[in-house]
CSV table of C-alpha atoms (C1' of nucleotides) in Angstrom, one decimal:
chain,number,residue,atom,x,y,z
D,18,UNK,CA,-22.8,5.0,102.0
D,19,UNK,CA,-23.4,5.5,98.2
D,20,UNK,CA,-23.4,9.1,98.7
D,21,UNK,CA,-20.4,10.3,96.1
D,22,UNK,CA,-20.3,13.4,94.8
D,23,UNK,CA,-22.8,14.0,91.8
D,24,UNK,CA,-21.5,14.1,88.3
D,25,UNK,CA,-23.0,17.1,86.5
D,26,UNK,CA,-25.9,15.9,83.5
D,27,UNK,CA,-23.4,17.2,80.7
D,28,UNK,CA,-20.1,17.6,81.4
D,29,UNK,CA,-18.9,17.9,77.8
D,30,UNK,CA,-21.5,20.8,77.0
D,31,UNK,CA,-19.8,22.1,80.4
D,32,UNK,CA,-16.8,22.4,79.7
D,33,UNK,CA,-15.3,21.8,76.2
D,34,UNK,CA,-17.2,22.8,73.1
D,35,UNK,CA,-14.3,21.4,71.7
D,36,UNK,CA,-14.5,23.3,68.1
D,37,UNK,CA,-13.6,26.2,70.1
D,38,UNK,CA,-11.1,25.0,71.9
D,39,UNK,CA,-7.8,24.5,69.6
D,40,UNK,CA,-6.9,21.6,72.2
D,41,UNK,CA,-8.1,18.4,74.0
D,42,UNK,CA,-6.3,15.2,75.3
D,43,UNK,CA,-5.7,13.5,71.9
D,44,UNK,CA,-9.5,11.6,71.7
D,45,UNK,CA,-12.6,13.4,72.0
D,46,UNK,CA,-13.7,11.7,75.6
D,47,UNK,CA,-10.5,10.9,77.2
D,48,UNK,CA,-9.6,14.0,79.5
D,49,UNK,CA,-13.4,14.5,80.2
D,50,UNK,CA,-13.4,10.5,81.3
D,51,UNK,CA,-10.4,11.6,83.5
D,52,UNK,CA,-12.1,14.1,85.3
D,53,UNK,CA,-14.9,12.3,85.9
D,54,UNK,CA,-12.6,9.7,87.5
D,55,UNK,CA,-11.2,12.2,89.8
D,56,UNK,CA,-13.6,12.0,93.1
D,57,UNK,CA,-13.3,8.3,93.1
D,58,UNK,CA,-14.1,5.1,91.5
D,59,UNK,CA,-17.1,5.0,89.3
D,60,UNK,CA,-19.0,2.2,87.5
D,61,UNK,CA,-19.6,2.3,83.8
D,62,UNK,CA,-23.1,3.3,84.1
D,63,UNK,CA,-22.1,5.9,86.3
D,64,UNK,CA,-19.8,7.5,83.6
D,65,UNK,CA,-22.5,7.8,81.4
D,66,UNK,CA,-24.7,10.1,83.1
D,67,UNK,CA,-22.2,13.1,82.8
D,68,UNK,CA,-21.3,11.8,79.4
D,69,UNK,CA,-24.8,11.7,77.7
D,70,UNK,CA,-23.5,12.1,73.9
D,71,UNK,CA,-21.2,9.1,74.6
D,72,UNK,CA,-22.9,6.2,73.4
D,73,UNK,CA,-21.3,2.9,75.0
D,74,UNK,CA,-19.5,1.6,72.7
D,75,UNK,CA,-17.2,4.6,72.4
D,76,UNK,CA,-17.0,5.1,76.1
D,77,UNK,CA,-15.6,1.3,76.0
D,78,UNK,CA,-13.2,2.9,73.5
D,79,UNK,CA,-12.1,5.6,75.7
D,80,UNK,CA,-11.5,3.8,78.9
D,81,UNK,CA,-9.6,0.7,77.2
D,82,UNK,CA,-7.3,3.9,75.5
D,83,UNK,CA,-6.5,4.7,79.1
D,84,UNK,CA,-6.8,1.4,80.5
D,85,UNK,CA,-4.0,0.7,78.3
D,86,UNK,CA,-1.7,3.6,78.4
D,87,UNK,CA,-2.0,2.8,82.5
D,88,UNK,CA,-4.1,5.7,83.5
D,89,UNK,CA,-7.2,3.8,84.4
D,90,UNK,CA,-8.1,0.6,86.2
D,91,UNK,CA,-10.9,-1.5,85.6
D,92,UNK,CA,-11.9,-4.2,88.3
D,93,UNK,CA,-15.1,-6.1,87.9
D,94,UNK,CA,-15.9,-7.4,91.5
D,95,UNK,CA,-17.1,-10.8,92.6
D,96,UNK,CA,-19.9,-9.1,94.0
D,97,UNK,CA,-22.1,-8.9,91.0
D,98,UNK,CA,-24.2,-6.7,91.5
D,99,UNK,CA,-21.1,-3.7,92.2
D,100,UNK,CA,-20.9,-3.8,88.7
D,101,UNK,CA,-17.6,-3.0,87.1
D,102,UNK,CA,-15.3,0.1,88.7
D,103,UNK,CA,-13.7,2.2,86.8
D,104,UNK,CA,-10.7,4.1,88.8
D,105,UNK,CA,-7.7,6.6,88.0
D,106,UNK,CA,-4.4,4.5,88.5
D,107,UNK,CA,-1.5,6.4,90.9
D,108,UNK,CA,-0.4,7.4,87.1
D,109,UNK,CA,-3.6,8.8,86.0
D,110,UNK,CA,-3.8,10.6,89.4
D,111,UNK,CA,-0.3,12.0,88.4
D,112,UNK,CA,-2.5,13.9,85.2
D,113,UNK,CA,-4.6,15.4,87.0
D,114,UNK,CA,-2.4,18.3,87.9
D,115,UNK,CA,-1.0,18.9,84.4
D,116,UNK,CA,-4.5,18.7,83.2
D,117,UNK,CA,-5.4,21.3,85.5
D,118,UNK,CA,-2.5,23.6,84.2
D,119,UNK,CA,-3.7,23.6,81.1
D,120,UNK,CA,-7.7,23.9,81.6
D,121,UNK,CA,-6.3,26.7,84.1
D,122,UNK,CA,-5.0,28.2,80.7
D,123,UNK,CA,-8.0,28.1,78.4
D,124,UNK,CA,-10.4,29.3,81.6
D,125,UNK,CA,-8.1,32.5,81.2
D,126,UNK,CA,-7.6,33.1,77.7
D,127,UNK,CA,-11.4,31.9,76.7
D,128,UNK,CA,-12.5,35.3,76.1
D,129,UNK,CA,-9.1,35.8,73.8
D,130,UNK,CA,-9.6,32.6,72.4
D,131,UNK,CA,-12.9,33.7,71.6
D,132,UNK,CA,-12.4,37.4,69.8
D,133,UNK,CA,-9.5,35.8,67.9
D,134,UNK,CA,-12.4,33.6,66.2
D,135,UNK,CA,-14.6,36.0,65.9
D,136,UNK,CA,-12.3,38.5,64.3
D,137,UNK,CA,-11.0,35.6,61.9
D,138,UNK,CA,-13.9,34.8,60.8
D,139,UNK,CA,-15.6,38.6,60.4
D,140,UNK,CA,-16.5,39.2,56.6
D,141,UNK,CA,-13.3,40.9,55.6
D,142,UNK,CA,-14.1,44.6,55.9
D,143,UNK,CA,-11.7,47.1,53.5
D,144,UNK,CA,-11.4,50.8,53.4
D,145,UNK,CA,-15.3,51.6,54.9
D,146,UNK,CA,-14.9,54.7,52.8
M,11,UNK,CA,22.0,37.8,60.2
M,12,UNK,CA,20.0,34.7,59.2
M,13,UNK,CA,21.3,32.9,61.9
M,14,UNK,CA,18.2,30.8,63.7
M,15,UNK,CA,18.2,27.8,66.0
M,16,UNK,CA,18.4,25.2,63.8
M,17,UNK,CA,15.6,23.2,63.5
M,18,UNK,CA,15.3,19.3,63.8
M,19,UNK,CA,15.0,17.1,60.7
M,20,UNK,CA,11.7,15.3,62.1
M,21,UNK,CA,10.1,16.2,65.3
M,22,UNK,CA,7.3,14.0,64.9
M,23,UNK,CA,9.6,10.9,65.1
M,24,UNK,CA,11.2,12.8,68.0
M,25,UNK,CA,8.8,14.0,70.4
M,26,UNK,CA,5.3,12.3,70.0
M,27,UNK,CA,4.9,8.4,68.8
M,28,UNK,CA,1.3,9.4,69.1
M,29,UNK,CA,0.6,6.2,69.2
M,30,UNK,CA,1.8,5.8,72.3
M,31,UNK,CA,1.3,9.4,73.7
M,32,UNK,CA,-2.7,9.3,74.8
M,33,UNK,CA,-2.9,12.5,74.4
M,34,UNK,CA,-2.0,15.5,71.4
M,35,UNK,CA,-3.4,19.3,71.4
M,36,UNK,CA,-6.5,19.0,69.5
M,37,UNK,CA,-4.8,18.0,66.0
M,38,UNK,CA,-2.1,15.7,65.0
M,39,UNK,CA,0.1,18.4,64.5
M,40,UNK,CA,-0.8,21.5,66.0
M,41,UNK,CA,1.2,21.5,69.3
M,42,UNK,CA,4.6,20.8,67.4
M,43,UNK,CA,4.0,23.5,64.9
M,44,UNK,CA,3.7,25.9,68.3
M,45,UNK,CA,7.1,24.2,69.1
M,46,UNK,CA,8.6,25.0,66.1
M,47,UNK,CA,7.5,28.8,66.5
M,48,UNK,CA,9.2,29.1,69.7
M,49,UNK,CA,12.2,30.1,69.1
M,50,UNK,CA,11.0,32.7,66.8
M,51,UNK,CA,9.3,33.6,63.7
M,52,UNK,CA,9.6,31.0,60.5
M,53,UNK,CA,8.7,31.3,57.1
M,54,UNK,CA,6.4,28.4,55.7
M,55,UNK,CA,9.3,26.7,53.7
M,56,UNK,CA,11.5,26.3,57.4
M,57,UNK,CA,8.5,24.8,59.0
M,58,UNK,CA,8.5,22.2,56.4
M,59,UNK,CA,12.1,20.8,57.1
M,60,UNK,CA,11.5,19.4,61.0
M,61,UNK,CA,7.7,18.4,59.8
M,62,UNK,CA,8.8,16.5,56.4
M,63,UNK,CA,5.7,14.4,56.8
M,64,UNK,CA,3.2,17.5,56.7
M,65,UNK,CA,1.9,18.0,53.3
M,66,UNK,CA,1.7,21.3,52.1
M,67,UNK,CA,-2.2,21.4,52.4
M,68,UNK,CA,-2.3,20.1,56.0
M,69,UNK,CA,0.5,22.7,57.3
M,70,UNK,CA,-1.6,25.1,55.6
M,71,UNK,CA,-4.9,23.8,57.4
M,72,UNK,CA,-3.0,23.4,60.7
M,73,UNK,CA,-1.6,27.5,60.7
M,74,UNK,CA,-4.6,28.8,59.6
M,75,UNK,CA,-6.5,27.1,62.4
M,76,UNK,CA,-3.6,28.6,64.8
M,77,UNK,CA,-4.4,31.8,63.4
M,78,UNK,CA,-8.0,31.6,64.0
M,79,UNK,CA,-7.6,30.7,67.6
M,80,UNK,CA,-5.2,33.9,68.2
M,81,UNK,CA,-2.1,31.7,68.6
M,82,UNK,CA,-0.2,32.3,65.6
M,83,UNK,CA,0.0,35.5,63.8
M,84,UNK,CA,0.6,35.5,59.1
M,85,UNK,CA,2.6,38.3,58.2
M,86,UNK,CA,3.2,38.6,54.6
M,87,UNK,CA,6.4,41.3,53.7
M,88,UNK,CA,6.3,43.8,51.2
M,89,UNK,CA,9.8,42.5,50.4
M,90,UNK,CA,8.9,39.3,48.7
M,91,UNK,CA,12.0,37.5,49.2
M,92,UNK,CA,11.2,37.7,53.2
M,93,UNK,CA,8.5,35.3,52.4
M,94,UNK,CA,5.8,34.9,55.0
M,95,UNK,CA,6.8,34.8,58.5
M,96,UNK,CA,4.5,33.4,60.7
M,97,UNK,CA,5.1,34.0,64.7
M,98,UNK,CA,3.7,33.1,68.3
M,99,UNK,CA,1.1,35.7,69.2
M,100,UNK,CA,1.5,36.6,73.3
M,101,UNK,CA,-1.6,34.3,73.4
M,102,UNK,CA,0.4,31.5,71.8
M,103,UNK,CA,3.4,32.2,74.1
M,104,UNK,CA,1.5,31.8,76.9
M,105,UNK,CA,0.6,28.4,75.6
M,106,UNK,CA,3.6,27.6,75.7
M,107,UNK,CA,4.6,27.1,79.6
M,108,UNK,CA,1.1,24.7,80.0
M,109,UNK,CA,2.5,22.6,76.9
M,110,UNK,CA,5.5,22.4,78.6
M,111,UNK,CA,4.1,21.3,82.2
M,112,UNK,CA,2.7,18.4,80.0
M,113,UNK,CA,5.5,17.1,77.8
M,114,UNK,CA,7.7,17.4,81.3
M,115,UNK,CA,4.7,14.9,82.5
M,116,UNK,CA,5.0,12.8,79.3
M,117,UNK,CA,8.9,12.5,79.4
M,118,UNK,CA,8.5,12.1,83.1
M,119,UNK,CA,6.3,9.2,83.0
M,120,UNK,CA,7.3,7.6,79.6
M,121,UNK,CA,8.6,4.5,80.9
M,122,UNK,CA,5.7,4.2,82.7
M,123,UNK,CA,3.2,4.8,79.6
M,124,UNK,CA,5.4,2.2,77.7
M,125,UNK,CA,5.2,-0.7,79.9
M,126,UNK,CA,1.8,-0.4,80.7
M,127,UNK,CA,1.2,-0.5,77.2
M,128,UNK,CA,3.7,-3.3,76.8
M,129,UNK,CA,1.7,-5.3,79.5
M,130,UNK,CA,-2.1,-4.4,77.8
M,131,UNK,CA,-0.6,-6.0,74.3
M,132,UNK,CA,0.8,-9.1,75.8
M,133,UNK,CA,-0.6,-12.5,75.2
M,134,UNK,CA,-2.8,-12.8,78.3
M,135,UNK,CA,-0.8,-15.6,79.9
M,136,UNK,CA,-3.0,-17.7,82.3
M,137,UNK,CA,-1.8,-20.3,85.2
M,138,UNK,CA,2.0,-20.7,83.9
M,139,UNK,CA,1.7,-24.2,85.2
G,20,DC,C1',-25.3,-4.0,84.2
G,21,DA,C1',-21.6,-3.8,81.0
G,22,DG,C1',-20.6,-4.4,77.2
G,23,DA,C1',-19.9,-6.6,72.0
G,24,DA,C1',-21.2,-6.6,67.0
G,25,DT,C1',-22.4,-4.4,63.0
G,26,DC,C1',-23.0,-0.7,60.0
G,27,DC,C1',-22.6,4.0,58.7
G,28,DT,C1',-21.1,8.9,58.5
G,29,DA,C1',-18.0,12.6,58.9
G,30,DA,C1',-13.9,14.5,59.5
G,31,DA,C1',-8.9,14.5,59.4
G,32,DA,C1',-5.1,13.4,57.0
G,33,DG,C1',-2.3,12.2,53.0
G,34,DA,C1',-0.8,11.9,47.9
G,35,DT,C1',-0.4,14.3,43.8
G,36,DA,C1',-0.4,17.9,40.8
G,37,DC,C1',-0.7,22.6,39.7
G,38,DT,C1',-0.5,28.1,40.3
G,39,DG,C1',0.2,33.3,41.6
W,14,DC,C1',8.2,30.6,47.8
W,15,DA,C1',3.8,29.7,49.5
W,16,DG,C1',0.5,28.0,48.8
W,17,DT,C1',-4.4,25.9,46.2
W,18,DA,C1',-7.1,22.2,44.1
W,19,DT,C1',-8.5,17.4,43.7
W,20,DC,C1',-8.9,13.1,44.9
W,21,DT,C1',-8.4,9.1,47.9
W,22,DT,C1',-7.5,6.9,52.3
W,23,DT,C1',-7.8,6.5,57.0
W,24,DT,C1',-9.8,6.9,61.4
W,25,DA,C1',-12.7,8.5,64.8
W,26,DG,C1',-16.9,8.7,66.1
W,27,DG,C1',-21.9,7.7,66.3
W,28,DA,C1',-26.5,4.9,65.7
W,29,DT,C1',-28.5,0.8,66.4
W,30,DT,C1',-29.2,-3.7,67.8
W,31,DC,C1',-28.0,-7.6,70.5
W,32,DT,C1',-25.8,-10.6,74.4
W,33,DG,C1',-23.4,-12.9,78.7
DNA sequence: CAGAATCCTAAAAGATACTG
DNA sequence: CAGTATCTTTTAGGATTCTG
């Protein structure tokens, strides 16, 4: 079967409009590579779909990052036509949970996280007579 | 009593080789000014001494983007010789136990970041005859 | 399909000097 | 003391085109 689960059209505009949030995983694309990563193996061409404003050059970047910090493995089979696989290494599986802790934190504090901006950035209001 | 925990003399070089760490909040330097709040409030000059390679300008940048999220709160003291203290906001202390569930990951798993790397770089030996 | 090569832009960071 | 103002460098990221 090549039924895997579906990888949502844009996972970026999903989940991290990152000038909002005051964190991601070092790189832009990294952590969002990660997750998609986390149902299973995936070919390069699969990792674009969710990833639309990656162009390939940078998602090269991104996966030889965690290709070489031991997070990802990349096996290109015999079988040509299987293309390349991208996977999460045992370490990169290991991420998964801290990652979670932390996107755990910005799901609850987004509305904070939010205000704060808002109020930061509010045109400076003194003494409304 | 201006007794504080002393602060280290450079916890960049201590904590995050970013190089090798694939991951940092957001900024370079963001997550280790949060550190540095943790033990309490610090005025701008005692941030300076464990971030020596901070410039002026980018500490600046870096606090006033923690205040915008809600993380950090700027007081300014009528007594001038107080300085500014700037401080954790609840928000920002409740940053602080997802940081930690990733640094534990990081120091748990550094060996493992470092040789991976290690093997990456290496001269791609083929067929040691 | 899975990228590599090239060029370009934009944003972050740093050096340096100066100020309320 | 706590910054601001400039200027320059560095780096990431993106657009585009091409290839094994």
């Amino acid at each position: 079967m090549t039924v895997r689960q579906p990888l949502p059209p844009d996972l970026f505009e999903e989940l991290c409009p990152s000038s909002l949030v005051p964190f991601r995983f070092g790189d832009k694309w990294s952590a969002l590579v990660i997750r998609c990563l986390e149902d299973g193996p995936r070919r390069f061409s699969e990792l674009r779909v969710p990833l639309p404003r990656v162009t390939p050059k940078v998602l090269t970047q991104t996966l030889r990052g965690l290709e070489r910090s031991g997070l990802v493995s990349r096996t290109a089979h015999a079988d040509p036509a299987s293309g390349v696989e991208y996977a999460l290494t045992p370490l990169g599986r290991s991420l998964l949970e801290p990652m979670q802790v932390v996107y755990g934190w910005v799901a609850e504090h987004w509305e904070e996280l939010l205000d704060a901006q808002e109020r930061y950035d509010a045109p400076p209001l003194r003494s409304p007579a």
